[in-house]
PDB file of C-alpha atoms in Angstrom:
ATOM      1  CA  UNK E   1     -10.080   7.322 -15.064  1.00  0.00           C
ATOM      2  CA  UNK E   2      -6.585   7.969 -13.724  1.00  0.00           C
ATOM      3  CA  UNK E   3      -6.130  10.805 -11.241  1.00  0.00           C
ATOM      4  CA  UNK E   4      -2.415  11.172 -11.960  1.00  0.00           C
ATOM      5  CA  UNK E   5      -1.613  14.883 -12.167  1.00  0.00           C
ATOM      6  CA  UNK E   6      -4.795  16.052 -10.474  1.00  0.00           C
ATOM      7  CA  UNK E   7      -4.685  18.384  -7.473  1.00  0.00           C
ATOM      8  CA  UNK E   8      -5.347  16.942  -4.039  1.00  0.00           C
ATOM      9  CA  UNK E   9      -2.872  14.080  -4.330  1.00  0.00           C
ATOM     10  CA  UNK E  10       0.900  14.028  -4.029  1.00  0.00           C
ATOM     11  CA  UNK E  11       3.259  12.752  -6.734  1.00  0.00           C
ATOM     12  CA  UNK E  12       3.852   9.690  -4.519  1.00  0.00           C
ATOM     13  CA  UNK E  13       0.098   9.026  -4.535  1.00  0.00           C
ATOM     14  CA  UNK E  14      -0.026   9.569  -8.305  1.00  0.00           C
ATOM     15  CA  UNK E  15       2.698   6.938  -8.766  1.00  0.00           C
ATOM     16  CA  UNK E  16       0.908   4.518  -6.420  1.00  0.00           C
ATOM     17  CA  UNK E  17      -2.397   5.036  -8.242  1.00  0.00           C
ATOM     18  CA  UNK E  18      -0.750   4.369 -11.611  1.00  0.00           C
ATOM     19  CA  UNK E  19       1.044   1.278 -10.271  1.00  0.00           C
ATOM     20  CA  UNK E  20      -2.217  -0.234  -9.017  1.00  0.00           C
ATOM     21  CA  UNK E  21      -3.913   0.445 -12.361  1.00  0.00           C
ATOM     22  CA  UNK E  22      -1.026  -1.258 -14.175  1.00  0.00           C
ATOM     23  CA  UNK E  23      -1.320  -4.347 -11.945  1.00  0.00           C
ATOM     24  CA  UNK E  24      -5.067  -4.387 -12.629  1.00  0.00           C
ATOM     25  CA  UNK E  25      -4.450  -4.318 -16.406  1.00  0.00           C
ATOM     26  CA  UNK E  26      -6.895  -1.397 -16.518  1.00  0.00           C
ATOM     27  CA  UNK E  27      -7.226   1.045 -19.429  1.00  0.00           C
ATOM     28  CA  UNK E  28      -4.839   3.941 -18.831  1.00  0.00           C
ATOM     29  CA  UNK E  29      -7.264   6.811 -19.355  1.00  0.00           C
ATOM     30  CA  UNK E  30      -5.758  10.117 -18.268  1.00  0.00           C
ATOM     31  CA  UNK E  31      -8.115  12.291 -16.270  1.00  0.00           C
ATOM     32  CA  UNK E  32      -6.230  15.481 -17.083  1.00  0.00           C
ATOM     33  CA  UNK E  33      -5.237  17.438 -20.162  1.00  0.00           C
ATOM     34  CA  UNK E  34      -1.825  15.968 -20.997  1.00  0.00           C
ATOM     35  CA  UNK E  35      -0.777  19.147 -22.814  1.00  0.00           C
ATOM     36  CA  UNK E  36      -0.797  21.028 -19.486  1.00  0.00           C
ATOM     37  CA  UNK E  37       0.136  18.166 -17.126  1.00  0.00           C
ATOM     38  CA  UNK E  38       2.914  18.696 -14.579  1.00  0.00           C
ATOM     39  CA  UNK E  39       6.253  17.115 -15.553  1.00  0.00           C
ATOM     40  CA  UNK E  40       6.051  14.687 -12.602  1.00  0.00           C
ATOM     41  CA  UNK E  41       2.740  13.415 -13.983  1.00  0.00           C
ATOM     42  CA  UNK E  42       4.159  13.078 -17.492  1.00  0.00           C
ATOM     43  CA  UNK E  43       7.101  11.082 -16.101  1.00  0.00           C
ATOM     44  CA  UNK E  44       4.550   8.644 -14.661  1.00  0.00           C
ATOM     45  CA  UNK E  45       2.390   8.435 -17.812  1.00  0.00           C
ATOM     46  CA  UNK E  46       5.445   7.849 -20.027  1.00  0.00           C
ATOM     47  CA  UNK E  47       7.215   5.222 -17.914  1.00  0.00           C
ATOM     48  CA  UNK E  48       7.552   2.511 -20.549  1.00  0.00           C
ATOM     49  CA  UNK E  49       8.289  -0.245 -18.017  1.00  0.00           C
ATOM     50  CA  UNK E  50       5.151   0.508 -15.993  1.00  0.00           C
ATOM     51  CA  UNK E  51       2.992   0.785 -19.117  1.00  0.00           C
ATOM     52  CA  UNK E  52       4.411  -2.562 -20.326  1.00  0.00           C
ATOM     53  CA  UNK E  53       3.065  -4.200 -17.141  1.00  0.00           C
ATOM     54  CA  UNK E  54      -0.405  -2.820 -17.879  1.00  0.00           C
ATOM     55  CA  UNK E  55      -0.242  -3.814 -21.548  1.00  0.00           C
ATOM     56  CA  UNK E  56       1.409  -7.238 -21.089  1.00  0.00           C
ATOM     57  CA  UNK E  57       0.238  -9.618 -23.846  1.00  0.00           C
ATOM     58  CA  UNK E  58      -0.689 -12.358 -21.363  1.00  0.00           C
ATOM     59  CA  UNK E  59      -3.593 -10.070 -20.444  1.00  0.00           C
ATOM     60  CA  UNK E  60      -3.988 -11.263 -16.859  1.00  0.00           C
ATOM     61  CA  UNK E  61      -5.295  -9.027 -14.097  1.00  0.00           C
ATOM     62  CA  UNK E  62      -3.310  -8.900 -10.878  1.00  0.00           C
ATOM     63  CA  UNK E  63      -4.682  -9.978  -7.513  1.00  0.00           C
ATOM     64  CA  UNK E  64      -3.917  -9.295  -3.877  1.00  0.00           C
ATOM     65  CA  UNK E  65      -1.599 -12.026  -2.605  1.00  0.00           C
ATOM     66  CA  UNK E  66      -1.269 -10.764   0.961  1.00  0.00           C
ATOM     67  CA  UNK E  67      -1.983  -7.939   3.345  1.00  0.00           C
ATOM     68  CA  UNK E  68      -4.825  -6.003   4.876  1.00  0.00           C
ATOM     69  CA  UNK E  69      -6.530  -2.981   3.282  1.00  0.00           C
ATOM     70  CA  UNK E  70      -5.351   0.239   4.911  1.00  0.00           C
ATOM     71  CA  UNK E  71      -2.056  -1.367   5.883  1.00  0.00           C
ATOM     72  CA  UNK E  72       0.638  -3.173   3.914  1.00  0.00           C
ATOM     73  CA  UNK E  73      -0.652  -5.002   0.856  1.00  0.00           C
ATOM     74  CA  UNK E  74       0.937  -6.971  -1.969  1.00  0.00           C
ATOM     75  CA  UNK E  75      -0.590  -7.295  -5.423  1.00  0.00           C
ATOM     76  CA  UNK E  76       0.872  -9.564  -8.112  1.00  0.00           C
ATOM     77  CA  UNK E  77       0.251 -10.011 -11.825  1.00  0.00           C
ATOM     78  CA  UNK E  78       1.704 -12.879 -13.868  1.00  0.00           C
ATOM     79  CA  UNK E  79       3.369 -11.654 -17.041  1.00  0.00           C
ATOM     80  CA  UNK E  80       4.251 -13.221 -20.347  1.00  0.00           C
ATOM     81  CA  UNK E  81       7.502 -15.206 -20.070  1.00  0.00           C
ATOM     82  CA  UNK E  82      10.724 -13.367 -20.873  1.00  0.00           C
ATOM     83  CA  UNK E  83      12.604 -13.803 -24.156  1.00  0.00           C
ATOM     84  CA  UNK E  84      14.798 -16.336 -22.333  1.00  0.00           C
ATOM     85  CA  UNK E  85      11.771 -18.319 -21.131  1.00  0.00           C
ATOM     86  CA  UNK E  86      11.904 -17.144 -17.507  1.00  0.00           C
ATOM     87  CA  UNK E  87       8.717 -16.738 -15.503  1.00  0.00           C
ATOM     88  CA  UNK E  88       7.967 -13.086 -14.660  1.00  0.00           C
ATOM     89  CA  UNK E  89       5.636 -11.479 -12.137  1.00  0.00           C
ATOM     90  CA  UNK E  90       4.879  -7.780 -11.672  1.00  0.00           C
ATOM     91  CA  UNK E  91       4.355  -6.823  -8.033  1.00  0.00           C
ATOM     92  CA  UNK E  92       3.043  -3.759  -6.207  1.00  0.00           C
ATOM     93  CA  UNK E  93       3.943  -3.424  -2.542  1.00  0.00           C
ATOM     94  CA  UNK E  94       1.617  -0.781  -1.103  1.00  0.00           C
ATOM     95  CA  UNK E  95       1.213   1.007   2.221  1.00  0.00           C
ATOM     96  CA  UNK E  96      -2.424   2.102   2.415  1.00  0.00           C
ATOM     97  CA  UNK E  97      -2.042   3.547   5.916  1.00  0.00           C
ATOM     98  CA  UNK E  98      -2.737   7.282   6.179  1.00  0.00           C
ATOM     99  CA  UNK E  99      -0.228   8.082   8.936  1.00  0.00           C
ATOM    100  CA  UNK E 100       2.203   5.246   9.704  1.00  0.00           C
ATOM    101  CA  UNK E 101       5.041   3.616   7.822  1.00  0.00           C
ATOM    102  CA  UNK E 102       4.576  -0.063   6.988  1.00  0.00           C
ATOM    103  CA  UNK E 103       6.980  -2.908   6.409  1.00  0.00           C
ATOM    104  CA  UNK E 104       5.684  -4.856   3.425  1.00  0.00           C
ATOM    105  CA  UNK E 105       7.048  -8.241   2.355  1.00  0.00           C
ATOM    106  CA  UNK E 106       6.413 -10.787  -0.360  1.00  0.00           C
ATOM    107  CA  UNK E 107       7.879 -14.259  -0.689  1.00  0.00           C
ATOM    108  CA  UNK E 108       8.830 -16.005  -3.894  1.00  0.00           C
ATOM    109  CA  UNK E 109       6.411 -18.761  -2.890  1.00  0.00           C
ATOM    110  CA  UNK E 110       3.508 -16.252  -2.817  1.00  0.00           C
ATOM    111  CA  UNK E 111       4.449 -15.270  -6.368  1.00  0.00           C
ATOM    112  CA  UNK E 112       4.697 -18.838  -7.635  1.00  0.00           C
ATOM    113  CA  UNK E 113       8.445 -18.500  -8.177  1.00  0.00           C
ATOM    114  CA  UNK E 114      11.122 -20.896  -7.007  1.00  0.00           C
ATOM    115  CA  UNK E 115      14.626 -20.623  -5.539  1.00  0.00           C
ATOM    116  CA  UNK E 116      15.697 -17.175  -6.783  1.00  0.00           C
ATOM    117  CA  UNK E 117      14.441 -14.156  -8.717  1.00  0.00           C
ATOM    118  CA  UNK E 118      16.002 -10.974 -10.026  1.00  0.00           C
ATOM    119  CA  UNK E 119      14.054  -7.931  -8.837  1.00  0.00           C
ATOM    120  CA  UNK E 120      13.835  -4.667 -10.795  1.00  0.00           C
ATOM    121  CA  UNK E 121      12.237  -1.462  -9.522  1.00  0.00           C
ATOM    122  CA  UNK E 122      10.198  -0.140 -12.454  1.00  0.00           C
ATOM    123  CA  UNK E 123      10.087   3.441 -11.158  1.00  0.00           C
ATOM    124  CA  UNK E 124      13.802   3.868 -10.449  1.00  0.00           C
ATOM    125  CA  UNK E 125      14.788   1.599 -13.370  1.00  0.00           C
ATOM    126  CA  UNK E 126      17.308  -0.045 -11.042  1.00  0.00           C
ATOM    127  CA  UNK E 127      17.996  -3.620 -10.005  1.00  0.00           C
ATOM    128  CA  UNK E 128      17.111  -4.468  -6.412  1.00  0.00           C
ATOM    129  CA  UNK E 129      19.310  -7.576  -6.687  1.00  0.00           C
ATOM    130  CA  UNK E 130      18.568 -11.274  -6.427  1.00  0.00           C
ATOM    131  CA  UNK E 131      16.003 -12.505  -3.903  1.00  0.00           C
ATOM    132  CA  UNK E 132      16.205 -16.082  -2.625  1.00  0.00           C
ATOM    133  CA  UNK E 133      13.195 -16.223  -0.316  1.00  0.00           C
ATOM    134  CA  UNK E 134      11.526 -12.899   0.492  1.00  0.00           C
ATOM    135  CA  UNK E 135      11.641  -9.229  -0.512  1.00  0.00           C
ATOM    136  CA  UNK E 136      10.900  -6.635   2.186  1.00  0.00           C
ATOM    137  CA  UNK E 137      10.622  -2.857   2.061  1.00  0.00           C
ATOM    138  CA  UNK E 138       9.644  -0.064   4.454  1.00  0.00           C
ATOM    139  CA  UNK E 139       7.083   2.262   2.859  1.00  0.00           C
ATOM    140  CA  UNK E 140       5.811   5.640   4.001  1.00  0.00           C
ATOM    141  CA  UNK E 141       2.038   6.289   4.025  1.00  0.00           C
ATOM    142  CA  UNK E 142       0.419   5.876   0.569  1.00  0.00           C
ATOM    143  CA  UNK E 143       3.770   4.917  -0.980  1.00  0.00           C
ATOM    144  CA  UNK E 144       4.378   1.852  -3.114  1.00  0.00           C
ATOM    145  CA  UNK E 145       6.926   0.017  -5.187  1.00  0.00           C
ATOM    146  CA  UNK E 146       6.254  -1.425  -8.644  1.00  0.00           C
ATOM    147  CA  UNK E 147       8.633  -4.338  -9.138  1.00  0.00           C
ATOM    148  CA  UNK E 148       9.393  -6.975 -11.734  1.00  0.00           C
ATOM    149  CA  UNK E 149      10.396 -10.400 -10.409  1.00  0.00           C
ATOM    150  CA  UNK E 150      12.112 -12.603 -12.991  1.00  0.00           C
ATOM    151  CA  UNK E 151      12.840 -16.260 -12.185  1.00  0.00           C
ATOM    152  CA  UNK E 152      16.569 -17.006 -12.235  1.00  0.00           C
TER     153      UNK E 152
END
């Protein structure tokens, strides 16, 4: 059951929790009454791009491709090819540390992609640009990014 919207966690932790469930292709069962959920929680539950990762028709579960629990970790989930035939991979970069920032990186090679990939942040709905070798981000404790890598 998802803990998004429950007391005791921050909105950043709610978003991270939801991202990890989407990568796992897990059922998105809300653990709160959605009629009284905070708006920040509803924004997470109704993010169509994140839900599409969870519900991708390829049906694959993501796996950890690098990192150490409690520090920076990278999880990746292969997705159904795009309408143009490009390979796509959903990625969560996660800082599981309780107190320290973490620099988290993933290479195209780790994702099974070659030469270049367009990267889209599924929470900000913005392009992160084209990556030719590696994507790196600095994350605060318990923060994450949910990204879509599309082979160019």
